[in-house]
CSV table of C-alpha atoms in Angstrom, one decimal:
chain,number,residue,atom,x,y,z
A,1,MET,CA,34.9,186.0,117.8
A,2,ALA,CA,32.2,184.0,119.6
A,3,SER,CA,30.8,182.8,116.2
A,4,ASN,CA,34.1,181.4,115.2
A,5,VAL,CA,34.4,179.4,118.4
A,6,VAL,CA,30.9,178.0,117.9
A,7,PHE,CA,31.8,177.0,114.3
A,8,SER,CA,34.9,175.2,115.4
A,9,TYR,CA,33.0,173.1,118.0
A,10,ALA,CA,30.3,172.2,115.5
A,11,LEU,CA,33.0,171.0,113.0
A,12,CYS,CA,34.7,168.8,115.6
A,13,ALA,CA,31.4,167.3,116.6
A,14,GLN,CA,30.6,166.3,113.0
A,15,MET,CA,34.0,164.6,112.5
A,16,ILE,CA,33.6,162.6,115.7
A,17,PHE,CA,30.2,161.5,114.6
A,18,LEU,CA,31.4,160.4,111.1
A,19,THR,CA,34.3,158.4,112.6
A,20,PHE,CA,31.9,156.6,115.0
A,21,LEU,CA,29.6,155.8,112.1
A,22,VAL,CA,32.3,154.2,110.0
A,23,PHE,CA,33.5,152.1,112.9
A,24,ALA,CA,30.0,150.9,113.6
A,25,ILE,CA,29.4,149.9,110.0
A,26,THR,CA,32.7,148.0,109.7
A,27,THR,CA,32.2,146.1,113.0
A,28,TYR,CA,28.7,145.1,112.0
A,29,ALA,CA,29.8,143.9,108.5
A,30,GLY,CA,32.7,141.8,109.9
A,31,SER,CA,30.6,140.1,112.6
A,32,HIS,CA,27.7,139.2,110.2
A,33,PRO,CA,28.8,137.6,106.9
A,34,SER,CA,26.5,137.3,103.9
A,35,ASN,CA,23.8,134.6,104.0
A,36,HIS,CA,25.3,132.8,100.9
A,37,ALA,CA,28.8,132.4,102.4
A,38,SER,CA,27.4,131.4,105.7
A,39,SER,CA,25.2,128.7,104.2
A,40,HIS,CA,28.1,127.3,102.1
A,41,TYR,CA,30.4,127.1,105.1
A,42,LYS,CA,27.7,125.4,107.1
A,43,ARG,CA,27.1,122.8,104.4
A,44,THR,CA,30.9,122.1,104.0
A,45,THR,CA,31.4,121.7,107.7
A,46,THR,CA,28.4,119.4,108.0
A,47,TYR,CA,29.6,117.2,105.1
A,48,ASN,CA,33.1,116.9,106.5
A,49,THR,CA,31.8,116.1,110.0
A,50,SER,CA,29.6,113.5,108.6
A,51,LEU,CA,32.4,111.9,106.5
A,52,ILE,CA,34.8,111.9,109.4
A,53,GLN,CA,32.1,110.3,111.6
A,54,ASN,CA,31.4,107.7,109.0
A,55,ILE,CA,35.1,106.8,108.5
A,56,THR,CA,35.5,106.6,112.3
A,57,ARG,CA,32.6,104.3,112.6
A,58,GLN,CA,34.0,102.1,109.8
A,59,LEU,CA,37.4,102.0,111.4
A,60,ASN,CA,36.0,101.1,114.7
A,61,THR,CA,33.9,98.3,113.1
A,62,ILE,CA,37.0,97.0,111.2
A,63,LEU,CA,39.2,96.9,114.3
A,64,LEU,CA,36.4,95.2,116.3
A,65,ASN,CA,35.8,92.5,113.7
A,66,GLN,CA,39.3,91.1,113.5
A,67,ASP,CA,42.0,89.7,115.8
A,68,LYS,CA,45.5,90.7,114.8
A,69,ASN,CA,46.9,87.5,116.4
A,70,PHE,CA,45.5,85.2,113.8
A,71,ARG,CA,46.1,85.4,110.0
A,72,PRO,CA,43.1,86.0,107.8
A,73,LEU,CA,41.4,83.0,106.1
A,74,ASN,CA,40.4,82.6,102.5
A,75,ALA,CA,37.1,81.4,101.2
A,76,ASP,CA,38.7,77.9,101.6
A,77,PRO,CA,40.0,77.9,105.1
A,78,ARG,CA,42.4,75.1,104.2
A,79,SER,CA,44.2,77.1,101.5
A,80,PRO,CA,47.2,79.3,102.4
A,81,LEU,CA,47.1,83.1,102.3
A,82,GLN,CA,48.7,84.6,99.3
A,83,VAL,CA,51.0,87.6,99.8
A,84,GLU,CA,52.0,89.5,96.7
A,85,VAL,CA,55.4,91.2,96.8
A,86,ASP,CA,56.6,94.0,94.6
A,87,ILE,CA,60.0,95.7,94.8
A,88,SER,CA,60.8,99.0,93.2
A,89,VAL,CA,64.6,99.6,93.3
A,90,ARG,CA,65.6,103.3,93.5
A,91,SER,CA,69.3,102.9,93.8
A,92,MET,CA,71.9,100.2,94.3
A,93,GLY,CA,75.3,100.3,96.1
A,94,PRO,CA,77.7,100.4,97.6
A,95,ILE,CA,79.0,96.9,96.7
A,96,SER,CA,81.8,95.6,98.9
A,97,GLU,CA,84.0,92.9,97.6
A,98,GLN,CA,85.9,92.7,100.8
A,99,ASP,CA,82.8,92.1,102.9
A,100,MET,CA,80.9,90.3,100.1
A,101,GLU,CA,77.8,92.3,100.6
A,102,PHE,CA,75.7,94.7,98.6
A,103,SER,CA,72.9,97.2,99.5
A,104,LEU,CA,70.0,98.8,97.7
A,105,ASP,CA,67.4,101.4,98.4
A,106,CYS,CA,63.9,100.3,97.4
A,107,TYR,CA,60.2,100.5,97.9
A,108,PHE,CA,59.1,97.2,99.4
A,109,ARG,CA,55.4,96.6,98.7
A,110,GLN,CA,53.2,93.8,100.1
A,111,LYS,CA,49.6,93.1,99.2
A,112,TRP,CA,47.2,90.6,100.7
A,113,THR,CA,43.4,90.2,101.4
A,114,ASP,CA,41.9,90.3,104.8
A,115,ARG,CA,38.1,90.0,104.5
A,116,ARG,CA,37.8,91.1,108.2
A,117,LEU,CA,38.8,94.6,107.0
A,118,ALA,CA,36.2,94.9,104.3
A,119,PHE,CA,33.8,97.9,104.6
A,120,SER,CA,31.0,99.6,102.7
A,121,PRO,CA,32.3,102.2,100.2
A,122,ILE,CA,32.1,105.7,101.5
A,123,GLY,CA,30.6,107.7,98.7
A,124,SER,CA,32.9,107.3,95.7
A,125,ARG,CA,35.9,106.2,97.8
A,126,GLN,CA,36.9,102.6,97.4
A,127,ASP,CA,39.9,102.7,99.7
A,128,LEU,CA,41.1,104.3,102.8
A,129,PRO,CA,44.6,105.8,103.3
A,130,LEU,CA,45.5,105.2,106.9
A,131,ALA,CA,48.3,106.2,109.2
A,132,SER,CA,51.2,103.9,109.5
A,133,LYS,CA,50.7,103.6,113.3
A,134,MET,CA,47.5,101.6,112.6
A,135,LEU,CA,49.6,98.7,111.3
A,136,LYS,CA,50.1,97.6,114.9
A,137,ASP,CA,46.4,97.1,115.3
A,138,ILE,CA,45.9,94.7,112.4
A,139,TRP,CA,47.5,91.4,111.3
A,140,VAL,CA,50.5,91.8,109.0
A,141,PRO,CA,52.7,89.0,107.5
A,142,ASP,CA,56.0,88.4,109.3
A,143,THR,CA,58.0,89.0,106.2
A,144,TYR,CA,61.8,89.3,106.6
A,145,ILE,CA,65.0,89.3,104.4
A,146,ARG,CA,66.5,85.8,104.8
A,147,ASN,CA,70.0,86.8,103.8
A,148,GLY,CA,69.8,90.3,105.2
A,149,ARG,CA,72.5,91.9,107.4
A,150,ARG,CA,71.7,95.4,108.3
A,151,SER,CA,68.4,96.4,106.8
A,152,TYR,CA,66.3,99.3,108.1
A,153,LEU,CA,63.2,101.4,107.5
A,154,HIS,CA,63.6,105.1,106.6
A,155,THR,CA,62.0,107.2,109.3
A,156,LEU,CA,62.8,110.8,108.2
A,157,THR,CA,60.8,112.9,108.7
A,158,VAL,CA,58.1,110.3,109.6
A,159,PRO,CA,58.2,106.5,109.0
A,160,ASN,CA,58.2,106.1,105.2
A,161,VAL,CA,55.1,103.8,105.1
A,162,LEU,CA,52.1,103.9,102.9
A,163,PHE,CA,49.1,102.0,104.3
A,164,ARG,CA,45.8,101.6,102.4
A,165,VAL,CA,42.8,99.3,102.8
A,166,ARG,CA,40.3,98.7,100.0
A,167,SER,CA,36.6,98.1,100.5
A,168,ASP,CA,36.9,94.4,99.6
A,169,GLY,CA,39.5,93.9,102.4
A,170,GLN,CA,42.7,94.1,100.2
A,171,VAL,CA,45.6,95.6,102.2
A,172,HIS,CA,48.4,97.4,100.5
A,173,VAL,CA,51.6,98.3,102.5
A,174,SER,CA,54.5,100.1,100.9
A,175,GLN,CA,57.7,100.7,102.9
A,176,ARG,CA,60.9,102.4,101.9
A,177,LEU,CA,63.8,100.2,103.0
A,178,THR,CA,67.6,100.1,102.7
A,179,ILE,CA,68.6,96.4,102.4
A,180,LYS,CA,72.1,95.1,103.0
A,181,THR,CA,72.5,91.4,102.1
A,182,ARG,CA,75.2,88.8,101.8
A,183,CYS,CA,76.4,88.2,98.3
A,184,LYS,CA,78.6,85.3,97.5
A,185,MET,CA,81.2,86.5,94.9
A,186,PHE,CA,83.4,84.7,92.5
A,187,PHE,CA,86.8,86.2,91.6
A,188,LYS,CA,88.5,83.7,89.3
A,189,LYS,CA,87.9,86.1,86.3
A,190,PHE,CA,88.4,89.3,88.2
A,191,PRO,CA,88.3,92.0,86.8
A,192,MET,CA,86.4,90.4,83.9
A,193,ASP,CA,84.0,88.8,86.4
A,194,SER,CA,80.2,89.0,86.8
A,195,GLN,CA,78.4,88.7,90.1
A,196,ALA,CA,74.8,87.7,91.0
A,197,CYS,CA,73.7,89.2,94.2
A,198,PRO,CA,70.4,87.8,95.6
A,199,ILE,CA,67.6,89.0,97.9
A,200,GLU,CA,65.7,86.2,99.6
A,201,ILE,CA,62.3,86.9,101.1
A,202,GLY,CA,60.2,84.7,103.3
A,203,SER,CA,58.1,84.3,106.4
A,204,LEU,CA,59.7,84.1,109.8
A,205,GLY,CA,57.2,81.8,111.4
A,206,HIS,CA,54.7,80.5,108.8
A,207,PHE,CA,55.0,77.5,106.5
A,208,THR,CA,53.6,77.0,103.0
A,209,ARG,CA,50.4,75.7,104.5
A,210,ASP,CA,49.8,79.1,106.0
A,211,ILE,CA,51.4,81.7,103.7
A,212,VAL,CA,52.5,81.6,100.1
A,213,TYR,CA,54.6,84.4,98.6
A,214,VAL,CA,54.3,85.3,94.9
A,215,TRP,CA,56.1,87.9,92.8
A,216,LYS,CA,54.3,90.7,91.2
A,217,ASP,CA,57.3,92.6,89.7
A,218,VAL,CA,60.7,94.0,90.3
A,219,ASP,CA,61.0,97.5,88.9
A,220,LEU,CA,64.2,99.3,88.3
A,221,ASP,CA,64.9,103.0,88.1
A,222,SER,CA,65.9,103.9,84.5
A,223,LYS,CA,68.7,106.1,85.8
A,224,MET,CA,70.1,103.4,88.1
A,225,GLY,CA,72.6,102.2,85.5
A,226,ASN,CA,74.6,105.4,85.9
A,227,MET,CA,74.7,105.2,89.7
A,228,LEU,CA,77.1,102.2,89.9
A,229,SER,CA,80.7,103.2,89.5
A,230,GLN,CA,82.3,99.7,89.0
A,231,TYR,CA,79.4,97.6,87.8
A,232,GLN,CA,76.8,97.5,85.1
A,233,LEU,CA,73.4,95.9,85.8
A,234,LEU,CA,72.7,93.3,83.1
A,235,ASP,CA,69.6,91.4,84.2
A,236,VAL,CA,67.2,90.6,87.0
A,237,VAL,CA,66.2,87.0,87.5
A,238,LYS,CA,63.2,86.2,89.7
A,239,THR,CA,62.2,82.9,91.2
A,240,GLN,CA,60.0,81.4,93.9
A,241,TYR,CA,60.2,78.0,95.5
A,242,ASN,CA,59.5,76.1,98.6
A,243,GLN,CA,62.4,75.3,100.9
A,244,THR,CA,62.5,72.7,103.7
A,245,ASP,CA,62.6,74.4,107.0
A,246,PRO,CA,65.5,73.3,109.2
A,247,ARG,CA,63.3,73.5,112.3
A,248,ASP,CA,60.8,71.0,110.9
A,249,SER,CA,61.9,68.5,108.2
A,250,ASN,CA,58.2,67.8,107.4
A,251,SER,CA,57.4,71.4,106.6
A,252,SER,CA,58.5,73.8,104.0
A,253,ALA,CA,58.6,77.6,103.8
A,254,SER,CA,57.7,79.8,100.8
A,255,VAL,CA,60.7,81.7,99.5
A,256,LEU,CA,61.0,84.5,97.0
A,257,LYS,CA,64.5,85.1,95.5
A,258,VAL,CA,65.7,87.8,93.0
A,259,TYR,CA,69.2,87.9,91.5
A,260,PHE,CA,70.7,91.1,90.3
A,261,LYS,CA,73.3,90.2,87.7
A,262,LEU,CA,76.1,92.7,87.7
A,263,GLN,CA,79.1,92.9,85.3
A,264,ARG,CA,82.2,94.6,86.4
A,265,GLN,CA,83.5,97.5,84.2
A,266,GLN,CA,87.1,97.1,83.3
A,267,GLY,CA,87.9,100.7,82.4
A,268,PHE,CA,89.4,101.5,85.8
A,269,TYR,CA,91.6,98.4,85.8
A,270,ILE,CA,92.8,98.9,82.2
A,271,LEU,CA,93.9,102.5,82.9
A,272,GLN,CA,95.3,101.9,86.4
A,273,ILE,CA,96.8,98.4,86.2
A,274,TYR,CA,97.0,96.8,82.8
A,275,THR,CA,98.4,99.8,80.9
A,276,PRO,CA,101.1,100.5,83.5
A,277,CYS,CA,102.1,96.8,83.6
A,278,ASN,CA,102.5,96.7,79.8
A,279,LEU,CA,104.6,99.9,79.8
A,280,ILE,CA,106.8,98.5,82.6
A,281,VAL,CA,107.4,95.3,80.6
A,282,VAL,CA,108.2,97.3,77.4
A,283,MET,CA,110.6,99.5,79.4
A,284,SER,CA,112.4,96.4,80.6
A,285,TRP,CA,113.2,95.6,77.0
A,286,VAL,CA,115.3,98.8,76.6
A,287,SER,CA,118.2,97.0,78.2
A,288,PHE,CA,118.5,94.8,75.1
A,289,TRP,CA,119.7,97.9,73.2
A,290,ILE,CA,122.1,99.0,75.9
A,291,ASN,CA,125.8,98.1,75.4
A,292,LYS,CA,126.7,95.0,77.4
A,293,GLU,CA,129.6,96.8,78.8
A,294,ALA,CA,127.3,99.3,80.6
A,295,SER,CA,126.6,97.1,83.5
A,296,PRO,CA,125.3,99.8,85.9
A,297,ALA,CA,122.8,101.1,83.4
A,298,ARG,CA,121.4,97.6,82.6
A,299,VAL,CA,121.3,96.4,86.2
A,300,ALA,CA,119.7,99.6,87.4
A,301,LEU,CA,117.0,99.5,84.7
A,302,GLY,CA,116.2,95.8,85.5
A,303,ILE,CA,116.0,96.4,89.2
A,304,MET,CA,113.8,99.5,88.8
A,305,THR,CA,111.3,97.7,86.6
A,306,VAL,CA,111.1,94.7,89.0
A,307,LEU,CA,110.4,96.9,92.0
A,308,SER,CA,107.9,99.0,90.0
A,309,MET,CA,106.1,95.8,89.0
A,310,SER,CA,106.0,94.6,92.6
A,311,THR,CA,104.7,97.8,93.9
A,312,LEU,CA,102.0,98.2,91.3
A,313,GLY,CA,100.8,94.7,91.1
A,314,PHE,CA,100.9,93.2,94.5
A,315,GLY,CA,99.6,96.2,96.4
A,316,LEU,CA,96.1,95.7,94.9
A,317,ARG,CA,95.2,92.7,97.1
A,318,THR,CA,94.2,95.0,100.0
A,319,ASP,CA,90.9,95.8,98.2
A,320,LEU,CA,90.0,92.2,97.6
A,321,PRO,CA,89.0,89.4,100.0
A,322,LYS,CA,91.7,86.9,101.0
A,323,VAL,CA,90.7,84.2,98.6
A,324,SER,CA,92.8,81.0,98.3
A,325,HIS,CA,92.8,80.9,94.4
A,326,SER,CA,94.4,83.2,91.9
A,327,THR,CA,92.4,85.7,89.9
A,328,ALA,CA,92.8,86.7,86.3
A,329,LEU,CA,94.5,89.9,87.4
A,330,ASP,CA,96.9,87.9,89.5
A,331,ILE,CA,97.8,85.8,86.5
A,332,TYR,CA,98.5,88.8,84.4
A,333,ILE,CA,100.6,90.6,87.1
A,334,ILE,CA,102.6,87.5,87.8
A,335,SER,CA,103.2,87.0,84.1
A,336,CYS,CA,104.3,90.6,83.6
A,337,PHE,CA,106.6,90.2,86.6
A,338,GLY,CA,108.0,87.1,85.0
A,339,PHE,CA,108.8,89.0,81.8
A,340,VAL,CA,110.4,91.8,83.7
A,341,PHE,CA,112.5,89.4,85.8
A,342,ALA,CA,113.5,87.4,82.7
A,343,ALA,CA,114.8,90.6,81.1
A,344,LEU,CA,117.0,91.2,84.2
A,345,VAL,CA,118.1,87.6,84.2
A,346,GLU,CA,118.9,87.9,80.5
A,347,TYR,CA,121.7,90.3,81.3
A,348,ALA,CA,123.0,88.0,84.0
A,349,VAL,CA,123.1,85.2,81.3
A,350,ILE,CA,125.0,87.5,78.9
A,351,ASN,CA,127.5,88.5,81.5
A,352,TYR,CA,128.1,84.9,82.6
A,353,ALA,CA,128.4,83.7,79.0
A,354,HIS,CA,130.9,86.5,78.3
A,355,ILE,CA,133.0,85.5,81.2
A,356,VAL,CA,132.9,81.8,80.3
A,357,TYR,CA,133.9,82.4,76.6
A,358,ILE,CA,136.7,84.8,77.7
A,359,ARG,CA,138.1,82.0,79.9
A,360,LYS,CA,137.7,79.5,77.1
A,361,LYS,CA,139.4,81.8,74.6
A,362,VAL,CA,142.4,82.3,77.0
A,363,HIS,CA,142.6,78.5,77.2
A,364,ASP,CA,142.5,78.1,73.5
A,365,LEU,CA,145.1,80.8,72.9
A,366,ARG,CA,147.5,78.9,75.2
A,367,GLY,CA,147.0,75.8,73.2
A,368,LEU,CA,147.3,77.6,69.9
A,369,GLU,CA,151.1,78.1,70.4
A,370,SER,CA,151.7,74.4,70.4
A,371,ASN,CA,149.3,73.9,67.5
A,372,ARG,CA,151.2,76.4,65.4
A,373,ALA,CA,154.4,74.4,66.0
A,374,MET,CA,152.6,71.4,64.7
A,375,GLU,CA,151.4,73.3,61.7
A,376,ARG,CA,155.0,74.3,60.9
A,377,MET,CA,156.1,70.7,61.3
A,378,GLY,CA,153.4,69.7,58.8
A,379,MET,CA,154.6,72.2,56.3
A,380,PHE,CA,158.2,71.0,56.8
A,381,ALA,CA,157.0,67.5,56.2
A,382,ALA,CA,155.4,68.5,53.0
A,383,SER,CA,158.6,69.9,51.7
A,384,LEU,CA,160.5,66.8,52.6
A,385,MET,CA,158.0,64.7,50.6
A,386,GLY,CA,158.8,66.6,47.5
A,387,ALA,CA,156.4,69.5,47.3
A,388,THR,CA,157.1,71.7,44.3
A,389,ARG,CA,155.1,74.7,45.6
A,390,ARG,CA,155.8,76.4,48.9
A,391,GLU,CA,152.8,78.3,50.0
A,392,THR,CA,151.7,79.3,53.4
A,393,LEU,CA,149.2,76.8,54.7
A,394,ASN,CA,145.9,78.1,56.0
A,395,GLU,CA,143.4,76.3,58.2
A,396,GLU,CA,140.7,76.1,55.5
A,397,ASP,CA,143.0,74.3,53.1
A,398,LEU,CA,144.2,71.9,55.8
A,399,VAL,CA,140.6,71.0,56.7
A,400,LEU,CA,139.8,70.5,53.0
A,401,ALA,CA,142.9,68.3,52.7
A,402,SER,CA,140.8,65.3,53.8
A,403,SER,CA,138.0,66.0,51.3
A,404,GLU,CA,137.8,65.2,47.6
A,405,LYS,CA,137.9,68.9,46.7
A,406,GLY,CA,141.2,69.8,48.3
A,407,HIS,CA,143.7,72.0,46.7
A,408,TRP,CA,147.4,71.2,46.4
A,409,TYR,CA,147.4,69.8,50.0
A,410,HIS,CA,144.9,67.2,48.8
A,411,ARG,CA,146.9,66.6,45.6
A,412,PHE,CA,150.2,66.4,47.5
A,413,LEU,CA,149.7,65.2,51.1
A,414,CYS,CA,146.8,63.0,50.1
A,415,SER,CA,148.0,61.8,46.8
A,416,LYS,CA,149.0,58.6,48.4
A,417,PRO,CA,146.9,56.7,51.0
A,418,GLU,CA,149.8,56.5,53.3
A,419,HIS,CA,150.2,60.2,53.4
A,420,LYS,CA,146.7,60.6,55.1
A,421,THR,CA,147.9,58.5,58.0
A,422,SER,CA,151.1,60.5,58.6
A,423,VAL,CA,151.6,62.1,61.9
A,424,PHE,CA,152.5,65.4,60.3
A,425,TYR,CA,149.2,65.5,58.3
A,426,ARG,CA,147.2,65.0,61.4
A,427,MET,CA,149.1,67.7,63.3
A,428,ALA,CA,148.5,70.2,60.6
A,429,VAL,CA,144.8,69.5,60.4
A,430,LYS,CA,144.5,69.8,64.2
A,431,ALA,CA,146.2,73.1,64.2
A,432,ALA,CA,143.8,74.5,61.5
A,433,LYS,CA,140.7,73.3,63.4
A,434,ALA,CA,141.9,75.0,66.6
A,435,LYS,CA,142.3,78.3,64.8
A,436,ARG,CA,138.9,78.1,63.2
A,437,LYS,CA,137.3,77.2,66.6
A,438,LEU,CA,138.9,80.1,68.2
A,439,LYS,CA,137.6,82.4,65.6
A,440,MET,CA,134.0,81.1,65.9
A,441,ASN,CA,134.0,81.3,69.7
A,442,ASP,CA,134.5,85.0,69.8
A,443,PRO,CA,132.7,86.3,73.1
A,444,ALA,CA,131.4,89.4,71.4
A,445,ARG,CA,129.6,87.4,68.7
A,446,VAL,CA,128.0,85.1,71.3
A,447,VAL,CA,126.7,88.0,73.4
A,448,ASN,CA,125.4,89.9,70.5
A,449,LYS,CA,123.5,86.8,69.3
A,450,ILE,CA,121.8,86.5,72.8
A,451,ASP,CA,120.7,90.2,72.7
A,452,THR,CA,119.5,89.9,69.1
A,453,PHE,CA,117.5,86.7,70.0
A,454,SER,CA,116.0,88.5,73.1
A,455,LYS,CA,114.9,91.5,71.0
A,456,ILE,CA,112.8,89.2,68.8
A,457,VAL,CA,111.6,86.6,71.3
A,458,PHE,CA,110.6,88.7,74.3
A,459,PRO,CA,108.1,91.0,72.4
A,460,SER,CA,106.8,88.1,70.3
A,461,VAL,CA,106.0,86.0,73.4
A,462,PHE,CA,104.5,88.9,75.2
A,463,VAL,CA,102.1,89.7,72.3
A,464,LEU,CA,101.1,86.0,72.1
A,465,PHE,CA,100.5,85.9,75.8
A,466,ASN,CA,98.2,89.0,75.7
A,467,LEU,CA,96.2,87.5,72.8
A,468,GLY,CA,95.7,84.2,74.6
A,469,TYR,CA,95.0,85.9,77.9
A,470,TRP,CA,92.3,88.3,76.6
A,471,LEU,CA,90.7,85.7,74.4
A,472,ALA,CA,90.5,83.2,77.2
A,473,PHE,CA,89.1,85.4,79.9
A,474,LEU,CA,86.7,87.4,77.7
A,475,TYR,CA,85.3,84.7,75.5
A,476,LEU,CA,86.4,81.1,76.3
A,477,ILE,CA,86.3,80.8,80.1
A,478,PRO,CA,82.6,81.0,81.2
A,479,ASP,CA,81.4,83.0,84.2
A,480,GLU,CA,80.9,81.1,87.4
A,481,ILE,CA,77.5,82.7,88.0
A,482,ASP,CA,76.2,81.2,84.7
A,483,ARG,CA,76.1,77.8,86.3
A,484,LEU,CA,74.4,79.3,89.3
A,485,LEU,CA,71.7,81.0,87.3
A,486,ALA,CA,71.2,78.1,85.0
A,487,ASP,CA,69.2,76.3,87.7
A,488,PHE,CA,66.6,79.1,87.7
């Protein structure tokens, strides 16, 4: 029993000793790394510390050697400083016709040389990437957008600015901007129009004797063409010139200008405006095939097409600026409205003509009774003058009685010259002409002729109008911006 107790105590003591030994070895290994790792860490730390100290000394030297209140000078102090501008457009839009402005998202880059910022290369590094907050400690050109409205710098999550200085003193600043500018638009060919929206860049307070701006490039995102819903980007036109400053007529300022030429896509307007207008005009022609007696149907169809044309066409002006001239779309809508209104007026003309001819027929019928009496008297006169054949006179024969090809009336009534001057002869001819005129002036025939004429003339004129309209505005009438860009 005593031996078992002693054995248990000995086993516990061994376990405690082993646990302490493992803990001691682990603690020693963790607090004392290998000599190789320790030496590598020390070398890296020493190099980084030396590099940081070297860069810090360079920056301190740079900031001490220059005054941000004065622009840098070139090798020739009398020559202006050249600022190179580069724009990389990421997206464009929206474009507002009502406000006449457009916006774009771009990287706006400027590059100039300030020899006061030159430094000795640090190892293999020829440039230094610096924090954007250091821009306030050096001189930067006072570049601004001359025709801008609400431009701003992106600041999420930090100010989107790239700032680098090369060892020869060249400064490169890139900023991500959203620029909204004025854009003078021309709407005479709307919606077949093209627009040229400019961006003007210049210095706020320096003249050409101090700063000259030059273009490097204007890059466009290859996918940007699909980002514009109503426009297609056709071309980019760059120019640079000197403009007289209004504050000093003896000085001029350097200006950079880039035009973005945009062509409007007509798909939306063809589907939403032109096609419905054509269908409404064609629908108004259905009244030509409706019986003239169906007044409610023809009048209702005409009024419905006129109201539909008014609602569809003239409700579109809310999306456009209030310009004083008419646009191509206005001309088309007004013309279609004219065709629809003319179809409605055509039935009014038919109805009026029908009433007029009915009244005239009634008047002619009243006079026909007396003319028939004259006709009978003429026939009686013919019998008295010895006619051997007694046939019923008709109006055709009586009219032909005065011609050389007359039948027995010519042979009998006109056989002698004195017969042609007889009162009875003239009365018979007058009666025959009255009958023929009454037959020719049938109201139904006149109305049918007007409808038949309209069935041919209205579609023909509308087709010719469409051919002339599309040929003129697509090919013959030049864009107004072509004259604007021709100067550049």
